[in-house]
Each structure stands twice: as C-alpha cells, then as structure tokens.
Amino acid sequence: MDTTVFKDIINKKTEMINDILERFLPEEEGYFEIISRPVNYSVRAGGKRLRPLLLLESYLLCGGSEEKTDYIAPFLAGIEYIHTYSLVHDDLPAMDNDMLRRGKPTTHAKFGEDFGILAGDGLLNLAYETMLDAAGKDNTGCAVRAAAVIAKKAGIYGMVGGQSLDVHLTGKAIQPDELDFIFKLKTGALIEAVFAAGAILAGADEETVKVCERMGSHVGMAFQIKDDLLDITGTEEEIGKPVNSDEKNNKTTYVTLFGQEKAEADVYAHTKKALELLEKTGDNKFLCSLIKYMAERKS
Ligand code: GRG
C-alpha cells in the first residue's frame, strides 16, 4: 500500500479509535472527579493505539463488517484501557519508576503514586465493565468468548505472568529462555489476544482463530524486539522517553543477549511469518502495511 494512502488511513482510524475511547471514559463529576481525572489523563496522554487498530483489522480480515463498528467498539476501548493500565503500573516507583511516557509526565509523576495505583486499578475494571456490558447484549456468545480470551491473556497466564518474571529477574542476568518467556507473555500475549478476539468477534471458525493468534504471536515478538532496538537506536524525542534506559537499568534485552544484527534479522523474520499467515487467512492490505509499519517504526 502506498505510504501516503497508509498514513491517511491510519490517521483516520486512530481518530475513530480516540473517539471510541472517549465514549466509555468516566465523567469528571462530584467526588468521582478524584479518580476520573488520573484515569482520563492516562488514556488521553496519547499513544499509537496499536492494539485496538490490530483488533479491528483482525476482525475485518476474518469477515467482520465495517458497518458494525459499534459492535466491536467496547472491545477496542477495553483493550486500550488494559494496555494503558499496564503502562501506568509499569511506570510506578515500585516497578520502573519512570517519570516520562509518550513525551508527558507519567500518571504517578502528575497525580502521585497512590493515584497511579488507583488509576491503573480503575482502568482495568473499566475495561471489563465495558466489554462485559457489550457481551450482555450479544446473544451469539462471541463477545463473551472474546472477553474471556482477553482476560486470560492479560492475566497470570499472559501479561501479568510475563511482567512478574521480568520484575523477579530485575538486576540479575537473564537466560535466553527466560527472555523468551517474558517477551511472549509480557508483550506478546496482549497482541495475540487482539488478533484472536478480532477473529472471534467476526464469527471465525476455531482453526482461523488459532492462525490469527499465531499471527499475533509473531507480530508481538517483532514488536518487542523492535522496542529493545529503539532503546539504543531511537532519540528521546522519537520514543517519548529517555533512550539507553535498558543499559542504565542494567537490563538484559534481546540486543544485549544476541546483538543488534540478529535482533534486526529476527524482527524481519517474525514479520515475514506474520505476513505469510495473513496471506493464508484473507485479504487486508491495510493490516499488511500496519504489520510492516510496526517493524519499521521509529517510536
Ligand atoms: C504492570 C501488569 C503490568 C504489566 C506491564 C506492557 C508492560 C507490562 C510494560 C511496559 C513496558 C514495556 C516496554 C513493554 C513492552 C511492550 C511495549 C513496547 C509497550 C509499549 O507499547 P506501545 O509502543 O505504547 O504500543 P503506546 O504509548 O504507543 O501506547
């Protein structure tokens, strides 16, 4: 797909997702304002909105209707709320103690550690309130299944499990199999979830759901390896946070374990595998360009 056309489409889709995110955010009214402000700040701080974009495109790839965006809107919002909560908690003093994200003060830097914790808790619950409300209105069973997949991949057997090993090994040398576990779960699980959930919501058969999940797994690996590369090749302006933070924090990364050359080659290899699976599943030229863009991104 031509770069100008791609940029135009991604901007429009991101704008649509930002509108959807607003739809389910809490009102800043009365005493609720105390929690709604840090919650809304965290979501409105920006971000690429990749997970809702990927969920939407997986849904369209598997035959979901472009007209039924209202049907998947609660899932597009839910997945971004979960992602946002994970970043807010990851930035806390007890974890990475980061003061800057997306070029702005992190939630705890602006509202205090207590409200960093509470905003994350609020966002995680808001995600399930939003998705389960939609599931209650859907009699196909697809929405409940999609929410269940997201719940599992965001939890102990997914993102939380990966983050736990990462935290446990902080300051220690990490072995390749441990790094693989961390990547697959901390970053990969949520991306697998969006590919699988998109397919489920489109009513795809079991085999297609599995292929989409595998596609997500390759996209997730490429994405995380690229994230490690950006920490050494990007600028603070581009990535919206300090560079070389992994080295400063003595963190083992894909680059420190395997070198820059292999890291770059593996981003390419995982992206290629994802694109092969995409081609087998159906026709979605925008998703194809989005996966390539994620591998070549500068932020
Ligand atoms: C606290 C349970 C818990 C989990 C935290 C996601 C995560 C797990 C930690 C964030 C740290 C990190 C570098 C994770 C790798 C995944 C990643 C690159 C996240 C950033 O995602 P982007 O680039 O962020 O999509 P934006 O800002 O664009 O939304």
PDB file of C-alpha atoms in Angstrom, residues 56-262:
ATOM      1  CA  LEU A  56     -10.261  -4.009  14.316  1.00  0.00           C
ATOM      2  CA  GLU A  57      -8.140  -5.231  11.395  1.00  0.00           C
ATOM      3  CA  SER A  58      -8.192  -8.845  12.544  1.00  0.00           C
ATOM      4  CA  TYR A  59     -11.993  -8.555  12.764  1.00  0.00           C
ATOM      5  CA  LEU A  60     -12.167  -7.144   9.215  1.00  0.00           C
ATOM      6  CA  LEU A  61      -9.696  -9.768   7.919  1.00  0.00           C
ATOM      7  CA  CYS A  62     -11.983 -12.527   9.197  1.00  0.00           C
ATOM      8  CA  GLY A  63     -15.080 -11.123   7.527  1.00  0.00           C
ATOM      9  CA  GLY A  64     -16.329  -8.691  10.169  1.00  0.00           C
ATOM     10  CA  SER A  65     -18.474  -5.912   8.799  1.00  0.00           C
ATOM     11  CA  GLU A  66     -17.089  -2.373   8.575  1.00  0.00           C
ATOM     12  CA  GLU A  67     -20.608  -1.087   9.334  1.00  0.00           C
ATOM     13  CA  LYS A  68     -20.773  -2.917  12.667  1.00  0.00           C
ATOM     14  CA  THR A  69     -18.071  -0.856  14.377  1.00  0.00           C
ATOM     15  CA  ASP A  70     -20.479  -0.186  17.266  1.00  0.00           C
ATOM     16  CA  TYR A  71     -20.470  -3.930  17.957  1.00  0.00           C
ATOM     17  CA  ILE A  72     -16.698  -4.075  18.436  1.00  0.00           C
ATOM     18  CA  ALA A  73     -16.238  -0.552  19.895  1.00  0.00           C
ATOM     19  CA  PRO A  74     -16.366  -1.793  23.543  1.00  0.00           C
ATOM     20  CA  PHE A  75     -13.537  -4.225  22.736  1.00  0.00           C
ATOM     21  CA  LEU A  76     -11.432  -1.576  21.002  1.00  0.00           C
ATOM     22  CA  ALA A  77     -11.815   0.596  24.108  1.00  0.00           C
ATOM     23  CA  GLY A  78     -11.374  -2.294  26.562  1.00  0.00           C
ATOM     24  CA  ILE A  79      -8.071  -3.483  25.126  1.00  0.00           C
ATOM     25  CA  GLU A  80      -6.600   0.035  25.132  1.00  0.00           C
ATOM     26  CA  TYR A  81      -7.732   0.586  28.746  1.00  0.00           C
ATOM     27  CA  ILE A  82      -5.948  -2.645  29.734  1.00  0.00           C
ATOM     28  CA  HIS A  83      -2.818  -1.600  27.836  1.00  0.00           C
ATOM     29  CA  THR A  84      -2.942   1.851  29.470  1.00  0.00           C
ATOM     30  CA  TYR A  85      -3.312   0.373  32.966  1.00  0.00           C
ATOM     31  CA  SER A  86      -0.280  -1.851  32.324  1.00  0.00           C
ATOM     32  CA  LEU A  87       1.842   1.151  31.322  1.00  0.00           C
ATOM     33  CA  VAL A  88       0.642   3.229  34.306  1.00  0.00           C
ATOM     34  CA  HIS A  89       1.569   0.416  36.719  1.00  0.00           C
ATOM     35  CA  ASP A  90       4.813  -0.377  34.894  1.00  0.00           C
ATOM     36  CA  ASP A  91       5.906   3.257  35.378  1.00  0.00           C
ATOM     37  CA  LEU A  92       5.279   3.209  39.166  1.00  0.00           C
ATOM     38  CA  PRO A  93       8.192   3.689  41.604  1.00  0.00           C
ATOM     39  CA  ALA A  94       7.912   0.010  42.653  1.00  0.00           C
ATOM     40  CA  MET A  95       8.464  -1.077  39.056  1.00  0.00           C
ATOM     41  CA  ASP A  96      10.373   1.048  36.512  1.00  0.00           C
ATOM     42  CA  ASN A  97       9.957   4.393  38.320  1.00  0.00           C
ATOM     43  CA  ASP A  98       9.638   6.282  35.025  1.00  0.00           C
ATOM     44  CA  MET A  99       8.665   9.952  35.033  1.00  0.00           C
ATOM     45  CA  LEU A 100       8.100  10.353  31.300  1.00  0.00           C
ATOM     46  CA  ARG A 101       5.966   8.417  28.826  1.00  0.00           C
ATOM     47  CA  ARG A 102       4.587   9.433  25.457  1.00  0.00           C
ATOM     48  CA  GLY A 103       6.542  12.674  25.980  1.00  0.00           C
ATOM     49  CA  LYS A 104       4.412  13.585  29.017  1.00  0.00           C
ATOM     50  CA  PRO A 105       4.690  13.146  32.811  1.00  0.00           C
ATOM     51  CA  THR A 106       3.635   9.637  33.790  1.00  0.00           C
ATOM     52  CA  THR A 107       0.408   9.284  35.778  1.00  0.00           C
ATOM     53  CA  HIS A 108       2.158   8.849  39.149  1.00  0.00           C
ATOM     54  CA  ALA A 109       4.520  11.744  38.357  1.00  0.00           C
ATOM     55  CA  LYS A 110       1.479  14.004  37.877  1.00  0.00           C
ATOM     56  CA  PHE A 111      -1.017  12.643  40.419  1.00  0.00           C
ATOM     57  CA  GLY A 112       1.170  10.821  42.977  1.00  0.00           C
ATOM     58  CA  GLU A 113       1.952   7.136  43.469  1.00  0.00           C
ATOM     59  CA  ASP A 114      -1.357   6.401  45.205  1.00  0.00           C
ATOM     60  CA  PHE A 115      -3.324   7.679  42.229  1.00  0.00           C
ATOM     61  CA  GLY A 116      -1.035   5.870  39.799  1.00  0.00           C
ATOM     62  CA  ILE A 117      -2.083   2.634  41.518  1.00  0.00           C
ATOM     63  CA  LEU A 118      -5.764   3.597  41.700  1.00  0.00           C
ATOM     64  CA  ALA A 119      -5.936   4.858  38.097  1.00  0.00           C
ATOM     65  CA  GLY A 120      -4.491   1.528  36.894  1.00  0.00           C
ATOM     66  CA  ASP A 121      -6.987  -0.424  39.011  1.00  0.00           C
ATOM     67  CA  GLY A 122      -9.822   1.753  37.732  1.00  0.00           C
ATOM     68  CA  LEU A 123      -8.796   1.294  34.095  1.00  0.00           C
ATOM     69  CA  LEU A 124      -8.538  -2.479  34.385  1.00  0.00           C
ATOM     70  CA  ASN A 125     -12.043  -2.666  35.832  1.00  0.00           C
ATOM     71  CA  LEU A 126     -13.400  -0.164  33.329  1.00  0.00           C
ATOM     72  CA  ALA A 127     -12.122  -2.412  30.539  1.00  0.00           C
ATOM     73  CA  TYR A 128     -14.155  -5.385  31.775  1.00  0.00           C
ATOM     74  CA  GLU A 129     -17.199  -3.262  32.626  1.00  0.00           C
ATOM     75  CA  THR A 130     -17.144  -2.002  29.028  1.00  0.00           C
ATOM     76  CA  MET A 131     -16.591  -5.372  27.350  1.00  0.00           C
ATOM     77  CA  LEU A 132     -18.980  -7.355  29.569  1.00  0.00           C
ATOM     78  CA  ASP A 133     -21.702  -4.782  29.106  1.00  0.00           C
ATOM     79  CA  ALA A 134     -21.412  -5.464  25.358  1.00  0.00           C
ATOM     80  CA  ALA A 135     -21.278  -9.209  25.949  1.00  0.00           C
ATOM     81  CA  GLY A 136     -24.545  -8.991  27.874  1.00  0.00           C
ATOM     82  CA  LYS A 137     -26.259  -7.507  24.814  1.00  0.00           C
ATOM     83  CA  ASP A 138     -24.859 -10.092  22.381  1.00  0.00           C
ATOM     84  CA  ASN A 139     -26.649 -13.411  22.007  1.00  0.00           C
ATOM     85  CA  THR A 140     -24.088 -15.063  19.718  1.00  0.00           C
ATOM     86  CA  GLY A 141     -21.691 -15.920  22.539  1.00  0.00           C
ATOM     87  CA  CYS A 142     -18.824 -14.366  20.534  1.00  0.00           C
ATOM     88  CA  ALA A 143     -18.471 -11.311  22.783  1.00  0.00           C
ATOM     89  CA  VAL A 144     -18.204 -13.416  25.957  1.00  0.00           C
ATOM     90  CA  ARG A 145     -15.565 -15.626  24.303  1.00  0.00           C
ATOM     91  CA  ALA A 146     -13.598 -12.589  23.133  1.00  0.00           C
ATOM     92  CA  ALA A 147     -13.685 -11.059  26.628  1.00  0.00           C
ATOM     93  CA  ALA A 148     -12.581 -14.395  28.133  1.00  0.00           C
ATOM     94  CA  VAL A 149      -9.576 -14.631  25.768  1.00  0.00           C
ATOM     95  CA  ILE A 150      -8.561 -11.058  26.620  1.00  0.00           C
ATOM     96  CA  ALA A 151      -8.946 -11.742  30.364  1.00  0.00           C
ATOM     97  CA  LYS A 152      -6.707 -14.819  30.204  1.00  0.00           C
ATOM     98  CA  LYS A 153      -4.020 -13.222  28.032  1.00  0.00           C
ATOM     99  CA  ALA A 154      -3.916 -10.099  30.199  1.00  0.00           C
ATOM    100  CA  GLY A 155      -3.614 -12.092  33.428  1.00  0.00           C
ATOM    101  CA  ILE A 156      -1.332 -14.579  35.170  1.00  0.00           C
ATOM    102  CA  TYR A 157      -1.043 -16.792  32.072  1.00  0.00           C
ATOM    103  CA  GLY A 158      -0.288 -13.721  29.968  1.00  0.00           C
ATOM    104  CA  MET A 159       0.896 -10.161  30.520  1.00  0.00           C
ATOM    105  CA  VAL A 160       0.913 -10.236  34.354  1.00  0.00           C
ATOM    106  CA  GLY A 161       2.844 -13.544  34.311  1.00  0.00           C
ATOM    107  CA  GLY A 162       5.444 -12.113  31.919  1.00  0.00           C
ATOM    108  CA  GLN A 163       5.796  -8.907  33.890  1.00  0.00           C
ATOM    109  CA  SER A 164       6.212 -10.970  37.081  1.00  0.00           C
ATOM    110  CA  LEU A 165       9.233 -12.888  35.765  1.00  0.00           C
ATOM    111  CA  ASP A 166      10.657  -9.612  34.439  1.00  0.00           C
ATOM    112  CA  VAL A 167      10.323  -7.947  37.864  1.00  0.00           C
ATOM    113  CA  HIS A 168      11.635 -11.082  39.625  1.00  0.00           C
ATOM    114  CA  LEU A 169      14.791 -11.061  37.487  1.00  0.00           C
ATOM    115  CA  THR A 170      15.467  -7.321  37.760  1.00  0.00           C
ATOM    116  CA  GLY A 171      19.184  -6.728  38.294  1.00  0.00           C
ATOM    117  CA  LYS A 172      20.023 -10.374  37.542  1.00  0.00           C
ATOM    118  CA  ALA A 173      21.430 -11.931  34.372  1.00  0.00           C
ATOM    119  CA  ILE A 174      18.608 -13.267  32.206  1.00  0.00           C
ATOM    120  CA  GLN A 175      18.866 -16.525  30.254  1.00  0.00           C
ATOM    121  CA  PRO A 176      17.536 -16.734  26.662  1.00  0.00           C
ATOM    122  CA  ASP A 177      14.579 -18.982  27.667  1.00  0.00           C
ATOM    123  CA  GLU A 178      13.604 -16.517  30.405  1.00  0.00           C
ATOM    124  CA  LEU A 179      13.732 -13.591  27.979  1.00  0.00           C
ATOM    125  CA  ASP A 180      11.625 -15.598  25.548  1.00  0.00           C
ATOM    126  CA  PHE A 181       9.016 -16.247  28.283  1.00  0.00           C
ATOM    127  CA  ILE A 182       8.986 -12.549  29.232  1.00  0.00           C
ATOM    128  CA  PHE A 183       8.589 -11.380  25.620  1.00  0.00           C
ATOM    129  CA  LYS A 184       5.906 -13.945  24.752  1.00  0.00           C
ATOM    130  CA  LEU A 185       3.829 -13.106  27.819  1.00  0.00           C
ATOM    131  CA  LYS A 186       4.537  -9.502  28.820  1.00  0.00           C
ATOM    132  CA  THR A 187       4.183  -8.056  25.317  1.00  0.00           C
ATOM    133  CA  GLY A 188       3.072 -10.901  23.072  1.00  0.00           C
ATOM    134  CA  ALA A 189       0.061 -12.179  24.998  1.00  0.00           C
ATOM    135  CA  LEU A 190      -1.977  -8.972  24.613  1.00  0.00           C
ATOM    136  CA  ILE A 191      -1.174  -8.821  20.901  1.00  0.00           C
ATOM    137  CA  GLU A 192      -2.162 -12.474  20.493  1.00  0.00           C
ATOM    138  CA  ALA A 193      -5.373 -11.626  22.350  1.00  0.00           C
ATOM    139  CA  VAL A 194      -6.321  -8.816  19.972  1.00  0.00           C
ATOM    140  CA  PHE A 195      -5.789 -10.992  16.904  1.00  0.00           C
ATOM    141  CA  ALA A 196      -7.788 -13.856  18.423  1.00  0.00           C
ATOM    142  CA  ALA A 197     -10.554 -11.581  19.763  1.00  0.00           C
ATOM    143  CA  GLY A 198     -10.951  -9.860  16.378  1.00  0.00           C
ATOM    144  CA  ALA A 199     -11.378 -13.246  14.704  1.00  0.00           C
ATOM    145  CA  ILE A 200     -13.823 -14.495  17.377  1.00  0.00           C
ATOM    146  CA  LEU A 201     -15.960 -11.341  17.132  1.00  0.00           C
ATOM    147  CA  ALA A 202     -16.111 -11.807  13.353  1.00  0.00           C
ATOM    148  CA  GLY A 203     -17.504 -15.309  13.938  1.00  0.00           C
ATOM    149  CA  ALA A 204     -14.436 -17.098  12.508  1.00  0.00           C
ATOM    150  CA  ASP A 205     -14.010 -20.875  12.919  1.00  0.00           C
ATOM    151  CA  GLU A 206     -11.629 -22.362  15.515  1.00  0.00           C
ATOM    152  CA  GLU A 207      -8.827 -23.002  13.008  1.00  0.00           C
ATOM    153  CA  THR A 208      -8.867 -19.381  11.785  1.00  0.00           C
ATOM    154  CA  VAL A 209      -8.880 -18.073  15.367  1.00  0.00           C
ATOM    155  CA  LYS A 210      -5.745 -20.163  16.050  1.00  0.00           C
ATOM    156  CA  VAL A 211      -3.998 -18.903  12.901  1.00  0.00           C
ATOM    157  CA  CYS A 212      -4.811 -15.310  13.886  1.00  0.00           C
ATOM    158  CA  GLU A 213      -3.447 -15.921  17.376  1.00  0.00           C
ATOM    159  CA  ARG A 214      -0.195 -17.256  15.845  1.00  0.00           C
ATOM    160  CA  MET A 215      -0.039 -14.194  13.606  1.00  0.00           C
ATOM    161  CA  GLY A 216      -0.348 -12.077  16.766  1.00  0.00           C
ATOM    162  CA  SER A 217       2.432 -14.033  18.414  1.00  0.00           C
ATOM    163  CA  HIS A 218       4.871 -13.187  15.577  1.00  0.00           C
ATOM    164  CA  VAL A 219       3.730  -9.560  15.486  1.00  0.00           C
ATOM    165  CA  GLY A 220       4.246  -9.363  19.258  1.00  0.00           C
ATOM    166  CA  MET A 221       7.775 -10.820  19.123  1.00  0.00           C
ATOM    167  CA  ALA A 222       8.775  -8.483  16.288  1.00  0.00           C
ATOM    168  CA  PHE A 223       7.265  -5.563  18.214  1.00  0.00           C
ATOM    169  CA  GLN A 224       9.133  -6.282  21.459  1.00  0.00           C
ATOM    170  CA  ILE A 225      12.494  -6.920  19.749  1.00  0.00           C
ATOM    171  CA  LYS A 226      11.975  -3.647  17.864  1.00  0.00           C
ATOM    172  CA  ASP A 227      11.240  -1.929  21.204  1.00  0.00           C
ATOM    173  CA  ASP A 228      14.613  -3.134  22.516  1.00  0.00           C
ATOM    174  CA  LEU A 229      16.294  -1.877  19.334  1.00  0.00           C
ATOM    175  CA  LEU A 230      14.609   1.541  19.590  1.00  0.00           C
ATOM    176  CA  ASP A 231      16.034   1.958  23.082  1.00  0.00           C
ATOM    177  CA  ILE A 232      19.502   2.112  21.515  1.00  0.00           C
ATOM    178  CA  THR A 233      18.781   3.474  18.027  1.00  0.00           C
ATOM    179  CA  GLY A 234      15.973   5.995  18.742  1.00  0.00           C
ATOM    180  CA  THR A 235      16.045   9.534  20.125  1.00  0.00           C
ATOM    181  CA  GLU A 236      14.205  10.745  23.252  1.00  0.00           C
ATOM    182  CA  GLU A 237      12.041  12.923  21.010  1.00  0.00           C
ATOM    183  CA  GLU A 238      11.068   9.976  18.805  1.00  0.00           C
ATOM    184  CA  ILE A 239      10.326   7.421  21.524  1.00  0.00           C
ATOM    185  CA  GLY A 240       8.863   9.872  24.079  1.00  0.00           C
ATOM    186  CA  LYS A 241      11.014   8.540  26.944  1.00  0.00           C
ATOM    187  CA  PRO A 242      14.726   8.504  27.817  1.00  0.00           C
ATOM    188  CA  VAL A 243      16.962   6.441  25.496  1.00  0.00           C
ATOM    189  CA  ASN A 244      19.514   3.805  26.593  1.00  0.00           C
ATOM    190  CA  SER A 245      17.324   3.201  29.661  1.00  0.00           C
ATOM    191  CA  ASP A 246      17.843  -0.574  29.412  1.00  0.00           C
ATOM    192  CA  GLU A 247      21.628  -0.178  29.691  1.00  0.00           C
ATOM    193  CA  LYS A 248      21.292   2.369  32.521  1.00  0.00           C
ATOM    194  CA  ASN A 249      18.968  -0.021  34.398  1.00  0.00           C
ATOM    195  CA  ASN A 250      21.341  -2.955  33.746  1.00  0.00           C
ATOM    196  CA  LYS A 251      18.564  -4.716  31.832  1.00  0.00           C
ATOM    197  CA  THR A 252      19.177  -7.763  29.683  1.00  0.00           C
ATOM    198  CA  THR A 253      17.492  -7.205  26.334  1.00  0.00           C
ATOM    199  CA  TYR A 254      17.316  -9.057  23.038  1.00  0.00           C
ATOM    200  CA  VAL A 255      20.063  -6.759  21.792  1.00  0.00           C
ATOM    201  CA  THR A 256      22.413  -7.346  24.751  1.00  0.00           C
ATOM    202  CA  LEU A 257      21.848 -11.122  24.528  1.00  0.00           C
ATOM    203  CA  PHE A 258      22.034 -11.632  20.774  1.00  0.00           C
ATOM    204  CA  GLY A 259      23.471  -8.417  19.294  1.00  0.00           C
ATOM    205  CA  GLN A 260      21.926  -5.738  17.095  1.00  0.00           C
ATOM    206  CA  GLU A 261      22.364  -7.632  13.835  1.00  0.00           C
ATOM    207  CA  LYS A 262      20.449 -10.735  14.987  1.00  0.00           C
TER     208      LYS A 262
END
